[in-house]
Coordinates of C-alpha atoms in Angstrom, one line a residue:
Chain A
M29 CA -56.1 15.5 80.1
S30 CA -52.3 15.8 80.3
A31 CA -50.0 14.9 77.5
G32 CA -48.3 12.3 79.8
G33 CA -48.0 8.5 79.5
A34 CA -51.6 7.7 80.7
A35 CA -53.1 9.9 78.0
V36 CA -50.9 8.4 75.3
A37 CA -51.7 4.9 76.6
A38 CA -55.4 5.7 76.5
R39 CA -55.3 6.4 72.7
I40 CA -53.6 3.0 71.9
E41 CA -55.9 0.3 70.5
P42 CA -56.2 -2.9 72.6
S43 CA -54.6 -5.0 69.8
A44 CA -51.7 -2.6 69.5
R45 CA -51.4 -2.6 73.3
R46 CA -51.2 -6.4 73.2
E47 CA -48.4 -6.2 70.6
H48 CA -46.6 -3.6 72.7
I49 CA -46.8 -5.9 75.8
L50 CA -45.7 -9.0 73.8
A51 CA -42.7 -7.1 72.5
A52 CA -41.8 -6.0 76.0
A53 CA -42.3 -9.5 77.3
E54 CA -40.1 -11.0 74.6
A55 CA -37.3 -8.6 75.6
C56 CA -37.7 -9.6 79.3
F57 CA -37.9 -13.3 78.6
V58 CA -34.9 -13.4 76.3
R59 CA -32.8 -11.5 78.9
N60 CA -33.8 -13.5 82.0
G61 CA -35.8 -16.5 80.8
F62 CA -39.5 -17.1 81.3
H63 CA -39.1 -18.3 84.9
R64 CA -36.9 -15.7 86.4
T65 CA -39.3 -13.0 85.0
T66 CA -42.2 -11.9 87.2
M67 CA -45.5 -10.3 86.1
Q68 CA -44.2 -7.2 87.9
D69 CA -41.0 -7.2 85.8
L70 CA -43.2 -7.5 82.7
A71 CA -45.5 -4.6 83.7
R72 CA -42.5 -2.4 84.4
E73 CA -40.9 -3.3 81.0
A74 CA -44.2 -2.4 79.3
A75 CA -44.4 0.8 81.3
M76 CA -47.8 -0.1 82.6
S77 CA -49.4 -0.4 86.1
P78 CA -49.7 -4.1 87.2
G79 CA -53.5 -3.7 87.4
N80 CA -53.7 -2.5 83.8
F81 CA -51.2 -5.1 82.7
Y82 CA -53.4 -7.9 84.1
R83 CA -56.3 -6.8 82.0
Y84 CA -54.4 -7.8 78.9
F85 CA -52.6 -11.0 80.1
A86 CA -53.7 -12.8 83.2
S87 CA -50.6 -15.0 83.6
K88 CA -47.0 -15.5 82.3
E89 CA -48.4 -18.6 80.6
D90 CA -50.8 -16.5 78.5
L91 CA -47.8 -14.4 77.5
V92 CA -45.7 -17.4 76.5
L93 CA -48.7 -18.6 74.5
G94 CA -49.0 -15.2 72.9
L95 CA -45.4 -15.2 71.9
A96 CA -45.6 -18.8 70.5
E97 CA -48.6 -17.7 68.5
G98 CA -46.7 -14.5 67.4
E99 CA -43.7 -16.7 66.2
R100 CA -46.1 -18.9 64.2
A101 CA -47.9 -15.9 62.7
R102 CA -44.6 -14.2 61.9
G103 CA -43.7 -17.2 59.7
A104 CA -47.1 -17.2 58.0
R105 CA -46.9 -13.5 57.3
L106 CA -43.4 -13.8 55.9
V107 CA -44.7 -16.6 53.6
A108 CA -47.6 -14.5 52.4
E109 CA -45.4 -11.4 51.9
L110 CA -42.8 -13.4 49.9
E111 CA -45.4 -15.2 47.8
R112 CA -47.1 -12.0 46.9
D113 CA -45.2 -11.6 43.6
G114 CA -45.8 -15.2 42.6
D115 CA -42.2 -16.4 42.6
R116 CA -42.3 -19.6 44.6
R117 CA -38.5 -20.1 44.4
A118 CA -37.7 -16.6 45.7
A119 CA -40.3 -17.2 48.5
L120 CA -38.6 -20.5 49.5
L121 CA -35.1 -19.0 49.5
G122 CA -36.5 -16.0 51.5
I123 CA -38.1 -18.1 54.1
V124 CA -35.1 -20.3 54.6
T125 CA -32.8 -17.3 54.9
R126 CA -34.9 -14.9 56.9
Y127 CA -36.9 -17.2 59.2
F128 CA -34.3 -19.8 60.0
V129 CA -30.7 -18.7 59.3
S130 CA -30.3 -14.9 59.4
I131 CA -32.2 -14.4 62.7
T132 CA -31.0 -12.6 65.7
R133 CA -29.5 -14.5 68.6
E134 CA -32.5 -13.2 70.7
T135 CA -35.1 -14.7 68.3
A136 CA -33.2 -18.0 68.4
I137 CA -33.1 -18.1 72.2
L138 CA -36.9 -17.4 72.3
R139 CA -37.5 -20.3 69.9
I140 CA -35.5 -22.7 72.1
D141 CA -37.5 -21.4 75.2
I142 CA -40.8 -22.0 73.4
W143 CA -39.7 -25.5 72.5
S144 CA -38.8 -26.2 76.1
E145 CA -42.1 -24.9 77.3
A146 CA -43.9 -26.9 74.6
T147 CA -42.6 -30.1 76.2
R148 CA -44.6 -29.4 79.4
N149 CA -47.5 -27.1 78.5
P150 CA -50.3 -28.6 76.4
A151 CA -51.5 -25.3 75.1
I152 CA -48.0 -24.3 73.9
A153 CA -47.4 -27.8 72.6
A154 CA -50.6 -27.4 70.5
M155 CA -49.5 -24.1 69.1
T156 CA -46.0 -25.4 68.3
A157 CA -47.5 -28.5 66.6
R158 CA -49.8 -26.2 64.5
G159 CA -46.8 -24.2 63.4
E160 CA -44.8 -27.4 62.6
A161 CA -47.8 -28.8 60.6
E162 CA -48.1 -25.5 58.6
A163 CA -44.4 -25.3 57.9
R164 CA -44.3 -29.0 56.8
S165 CA -47.2 -28.7 54.5
W166 CA -45.9 -25.4 52.9
F167 CA -42.4 -26.7 52.4
V168 CA -43.6 -30.1 51.0
E169 CA -46.0 -28.3 48.6
T170 CA -43.3 -25.8 47.6
F171 CA -40.6 -28.5 47.0
G172 CA -43.2 -30.3 44.9
V173 CA -43.8 -27.2 42.7
L174 CA -40.1 -26.5 42.3
A175 CA -38.8 -30.1 41.9
R176 CA -36.7 -30.4 38.7
S177 CA -36.6 -34.2 38.7
P178 CA -39.0 -37.1 39.4
A179 CA -36.2 -38.3 41.8
C180 CA -37.0 -35.4 44.2
D181 CA -39.2 -36.7 47.0
P182 CA -40.6 -33.6 48.7
V183 CA -41.6 -35.4 51.9
A184 CA -38.2 -36.9 52.3
L185 CA -36.5 -33.6 51.5
Y186 CA -38.5 -31.9 54.3
A187 CA -37.6 -34.8 56.7
L188 CA -34.0 -33.7 56.1
L189 CA -34.3 -29.9 55.9
G190 CA -36.9 -29.6 58.8
P191 CA -34.5 -30.8 61.6
L192 CA -31.5 -29.1 59.9
M193 CA -33.3 -25.7 60.1
K194 CA -34.1 -26.3 63.8
G195 CA -30.5 -27.3 64.5
I196 CA -29.3 -24.1 62.8
V197 CA -31.6 -22.1 65.2
V198 CA -29.9 -24.0 68.1
D199 CA -26.4 -23.2 66.7
R200 CA -27.5 -19.5 66.2
A201 CA -28.3 -19.3 69.9
L202 CA -25.3 -21.2 71.2
L203 CA -22.2 -20.8 69.1
P204 CA -20.2 -17.6 69.4
D205 CA -18.7 -18.2 66.0
Y206 CA -22.1 -18.9 64.3
D207 CA -21.8 -17.8 60.6
P208 CA -25.1 -17.1 58.9
A209 CA -23.5 -16.8 55.4
A210 CA -22.0 -20.3 55.7
S211 CA -25.3 -21.7 57.0
V212 CA -27.3 -20.1 54.2
A213 CA -24.9 -21.4 51.6
Q214 CA -25.0 -24.9 53.1
L215 CA -28.8 -25.0 53.3
L216 CA -29.2 -23.7 49.7
A217 CA -26.7 -26.1 48.3
L218 CA -28.7 -29.0 49.9
L219 CA -32.0 -27.5 48.7
E220 CA -30.8 -27.3 45.1
A221 CA -29.4 -30.8 45.2
G222 CA -32.7 -32.0 46.7
L223 CA -34.8 -30.3 44.0
D224 CA -32.6 -32.0 41.4
G225 CA -33.1 -35.3 43.1
R226 CA -29.4 -35.6 43.8
L227 CA -29.5 -36.0 47.6
P228 CA -29.3 -39.4 49.3
L229 CA -32.7 -39.3 51.1
A230 CA -34.0 -42.1 53.2
P231 CA -37.5 -43.2 52.2
T232 CA -40.1 -41.5 54.3
S233 CA -42.5 -44.4 55.0
S234 CA -39.6 -46.5 56.2
A235 CA -39.7 -49.9 57.8
E236 CA -35.9 -50.0 58.6
P237 CA -34.9 -52.7 61.1
S238 CA -32.4 -50.3 62.7
R239 CA -34.8 -49.1 65.4
Chain B
M5 CA -26.9 -48.9 114.0
S6 CA -30.3 -49.7 112.5
A7 CA -30.7 -51.2 109.0
G8 CA -32.9 -48.2 108.1
G9 CA -32.4 -45.6 105.3
A10 CA -29.9 -43.5 107.2
A11 CA -27.6 -46.4 107.8
V12 CA -27.8 -47.4 104.1
A13 CA -27.2 -43.8 103.1
A14 CA -24.2 -43.6 105.4
R15 CA -22.5 -46.5 103.5
I16 CA -22.9 -44.8 100.1
E17 CA -19.7 -43.1 98.7
P18 CA -20.0 -39.3 98.2
S19 CA -19.5 -39.7 94.4
A20 CA -22.2 -42.4 94.2
R21 CA -24.4 -40.1 96.2
R22 CA -23.8 -37.3 93.8
E23 CA -24.8 -39.6 90.9
H24 CA -27.9 -40.6 92.8
I25 CA -28.9 -37.0 93.4
L26 CA -28.2 -36.0 89.8
A27 CA -30.4 -38.9 88.5
A28 CA -33.2 -37.8 90.8
A29 CA -32.8 -34.1 89.7
E30 CA -32.9 -35.1 86.1
A31 CA -36.2 -36.9 86.6
C32 CA -37.6 -33.9 88.5
F33 CA -36.3 -31.3 85.9
V34 CA -37.6 -33.3 82.9
R35 CA -41.0 -33.6 84.6
N36 CA -41.4 -30.0 85.7
G37 CA -38.6 -27.9 84.2
F38 CA -35.7 -26.4 86.1
H39 CA -37.6 -23.4 87.3
R40 CA -40.8 -25.0 88.6
T41 CA -38.6 -27.4 90.6
T42 CA -37.6 -26.4 94.2
M43 CA -34.6 -27.6 96.2
Q44 CA -37.2 -29.2 98.5
D45 CA -38.7 -31.1 95.5
L46 CA -35.2 -32.3 94.7
A47 CA -34.4 -33.4 98.2
R48 CA -37.7 -35.3 98.4
E49 CA -37.1 -37.0 95.0
A50 CA -33.6 -38.1 96.2
A51 CA -35.1 -39.3 99.5
M52 CA -32.8 -37.1 101.5
S53 CA -33.3 -34.5 104.2
P54 CA -32.9 -30.9 102.8
G55 CA -29.9 -30.4 105.2
N56 CA -28.0 -33.4 103.9
F57 CA -29.0 -32.6 100.3
Y58 CA -27.4 -29.1 100.5
R59 CA -24.1 -30.7 101.5
Y60 CA -23.9 -32.1 98.0
F61 CA -25.4 -29.3 95.9
A62 CA -25.7 -25.7 97.2
S63 CA -28.1 -24.5 94.5
K64 CA -30.2 -25.6 91.5
E65 CA -27.6 -23.9 89.3
D66 CA -25.0 -26.4 90.7
L67 CA -27.3 -29.2 89.8
V68 CA -27.9 -27.9 86.3
L69 CA -24.2 -27.6 85.8
G70 CA -23.7 -31.1 87.2
L71 CA -26.3 -32.4 84.6
A72 CA -24.6 -30.5 81.8
E73 CA -21.3 -32.0 82.8
G74 CA -22.9 -35.4 83.0
E75 CA -24.4 -35.1 79.5
R76 CA -20.9 -34.1 78.2
A77 CA -19.2 -36.9 80.0
R78 CA -21.8 -39.4 78.8
G79 CA -20.9 -38.6 75.2
A80 CA -17.2 -38.9 76.0
R81 CA -17.7 -42.3 77.7
L82 CA -19.8 -43.6 74.9
V83 CA -17.0 -42.6 72.4
A84 CA -14.3 -44.3 74.6
E85 CA -16.5 -47.4 74.9
L86 CA -17.3 -47.6 71.2
E87 CA -13.6 -47.0 70.2
R88 CA -12.3 -49.7 72.4
D89 CA -12.3 -52.3 69.7
G90 CA -10.6 -50.0 67.3
D91 CA -13.3 -49.9 64.7
R92 CA -13.7 -46.1 64.0
R93 CA -16.6 -46.7 61.6
A94 CA -18.6 -48.7 64.1
A95 CA -17.8 -46.1 66.7
L96 CA -19.1 -43.3 64.5
L97 CA -22.3 -45.1 63.6
G98 CA -22.8 -46.0 67.3
I99 CA -22.4 -42.4 68.4
V100 CA -24.7 -41.0 65.8
T101 CA -27.4 -43.6 66.6
R102 CA -27.1 -43.8 70.3
Y103 CA -26.2 -40.2 71.4
F104 CA -28.3 -38.3 68.9
V105 CA -31.1 -40.3 67.3
S106 CA -32.3 -43.2 69.4
I107 CA -32.5 -41.2 72.7
T108 CA -35.5 -41.0 75.0
R109 CA -37.8 -38.1 74.8
E110 CA -36.7 -37.2 78.4
T111 CA -33.0 -37.0 77.4
A112 CA -34.0 -34.8 74.4
I113 CA -36.0 -32.5 76.7
L114 CA -33.1 -32.2 79.1
R115 CA -30.7 -31.2 76.3
I116 CA -33.1 -28.5 75.1
D117 CA -33.3 -27.2 78.7
I118 CA -29.5 -27.2 79.0
W119 CA -29.2 -25.2 75.8
S120 CA -31.8 -22.8 77.1
E121 CA -29.9 -22.3 80.3
A122 CA -26.6 -22.0 78.4
T123 CA -27.9 -18.9 76.7
R124 CA -28.1 -17.1 80.1
N125 CA -25.6 -18.8 82.5
P126 CA -21.9 -18.4 81.8
A127 CA -20.8 -21.5 83.7
I128 CA -23.4 -23.7 81.8
A129 CA -22.4 -21.9 78.5
A130 CA -18.8 -22.8 79.1
M131 CA -19.7 -26.5 79.8
T132 CA -21.8 -26.6 76.7
A133 CA -19.1 -24.9 74.6
R134 CA -16.6 -27.5 75.9
G135 CA -18.9 -30.4 74.8
E136 CA -19.5 -28.8 71.4
A137 CA -15.7 -28.3 70.9
E138 CA -15.0 -31.9 71.9
A139 CA -17.8 -33.2 69.6
R140 CA -16.6 -31.1 66.7
S141 CA -13.0 -32.2 67.0
W142 CA -13.9 -35.9 67.4
F143 CA -16.3 -35.9 64.4
V144 CA -13.9 -33.9 62.1
E145 CA -11.0 -36.3 63.0
T146 CA -13.2 -39.4 62.5
F147 CA -14.6 -38.1 59.2
G148 CA -11.0 -37.5 58.1
V149 CA -9.9 -41.1 59.0
L150 CA -13.0 -42.6 57.3
A151 CA -13.1 -40.4 54.2
R152 CA -13.1 -42.5 51.0
S153 CA -12.5 -39.6 48.6
P154 CA -10.3 -36.5 48.6
A155 CA -13.6 -34.6 47.8
C156 CA -14.7 -35.3 51.4
D157 CA -14.2 -32.1 53.4
P158 CA -14.4 -33.2 57.1
V159 CA -14.9 -29.7 58.5
A160 CA -17.7 -28.9 55.9
L161 CA -19.3 -32.3 56.6
Y162 CA -19.5 -31.5 60.4
A163 CA -20.9 -28.1 59.6
L164 CA -23.8 -29.9 58.0
L165 CA -24.2 -32.9 60.4
G166 CA -23.6 -31.0 63.6
P167 CA -26.8 -28.8 63.3
L168 CA -28.7 -31.7 61.8
M169 CA -28.1 -33.8 64.9
K170 CA -29.1 -31.0 67.2
G171 CA -32.3 -30.5 65.1
I172 CA -33.1 -34.3 65.4
V173 CA -32.9 -33.9 69.2
V174 CA -35.4 -31.0 69.0
D175 CA -37.7 -33.2 66.8
R176 CA -37.3 -36.1 69.3
A177 CA -38.6 -33.8 72.1
L178 CA -41.4 -32.2 70.1
L179 CA -42.9 -34.4 67.5
P180 CA -45.4 -37.0 68.6
D181 CA -44.7 -39.0 65.3
Y182 CA -40.9 -38.8 65.7
D183 CA -39.4 -41.9 63.9
P184 CA -35.9 -42.8 65.1
A185 CA -35.5 -45.5 62.4
A186 CA -36.2 -42.9 59.6
S187 CA -33.8 -40.4 61.3
V188 CA -31.0 -42.9 61.6
A189 CA -31.4 -44.0 58.0
Q190 CA -31.4 -40.3 56.8
L191 CA -28.3 -39.4 58.9
L192 CA -26.4 -42.5 57.8
A193 CA -27.3 -42.0 54.1
L194 CA -25.9 -38.4 54.3
L195 CA -22.8 -39.6 56.2
E196 CA -22.0 -42.2 53.6
A197 CA -22.5 -39.7 50.8
G198 CA -20.3 -37.2 52.7
L199 CA -17.5 -39.7 53.2
D200 CA -17.6 -40.5 49.5
G201 CA -17.4 -36.8 48.7
R202 CA -20.8 -36.8 47.0
L203 CA -22.6 -34.2 49.1
P204 CA -23.0 -30.6 48.0
L205 CA -21.2 -28.9 50.9
A206 CA -20.6 -25.2 51.2
P207 CA -16.9 -24.3 51.7
T208 CA -16.2 -23.8 55.4
S209 CA -14.0 -20.7 55.3
S210 CA -16.6 -19.0 53.2
A211 CA -16.7 -15.4 52.1
E212 CA -20.2 -15.5 50.6
P213 CA -21.8 -12.1 50.1
S214 CA -25.2 -13.5 51.1
R215 CA -24.9 -12.3 54.7

């Protein structure tokens, strides 16, 4: 057997191969969008023959779903890694900073694309909803553990910080002058005030007439 | 001349026809996404022949740009309408509520799609940047007029509320349990606290080392 690409490829585990393809697909999608990218483009980026490529992913939709699952799993792995030493506060600050604020423009673009696909594709919507539910329950639990005042309402605090973190991702993708340091500082200032019960938070099981 | 569709069509002003096409395109795009929609789908939705349709918009890109411009103009018109009676406070609350929070799921999806396109298309990016700059300058000026305390920093307040409003648009599109009343109440509570100078806001020309 030669030492060429095919021999190298043959030694790669299927799960590693899937990761390799997903990384190549992410680069392609971010550059051109899901819809301008063809399966042929993706096989070329992954340095695979189209036939071999199709054995791993049968459609672009499967790849988008794989990327959405990867995004969700990335958040869960980061939580597990940061919680390993038992410091909930450090884990919270790490997640806010690394998963939402100090991300690359490419990661932010991919998240917006996944949101866009989730509005039309039920499988991607289900994956996104699962990620949202996991995030919400982790944040609410963590806020509860770290609250320094009975006036801190963890559910109401997430109802504020959840959309704020998503909006920061949008700004990251869109604004040429996006400043991660300023966004981190802003988010942490709100977080601290929220844990102290000093933020004006709307009640979460509201019956406001302003609808 | 018959009283049929063609005769009716002939009496429509070109600008009204453009509006009609853009409304039809918006419906198509929201349903299927920009990329799954063909020019033929769009002509059919607008009840026009493809030949006639192309006289108004030469490409899907032109239509997306037209929709992005329409979104921007919609915000500007709403501002002008709400400011007509001179009550800046009512105008601010109206914009926050009507342009960002109490929007339809379809409008929210269209905005996410436009953001996604803006990351790849320079003309759409320029239009989106223009809308962002207009929004920022209007909000900062209005916060300055309405501030009730020298501790209110209008630029810092927009640095918080700008991304929060974008994130609310994302939640509107994605969350099945999205509650506009709760989002309005939350945003207004923050706004009032910000105008009173009671929000913990990070300084806007920051030199934090946390980057």
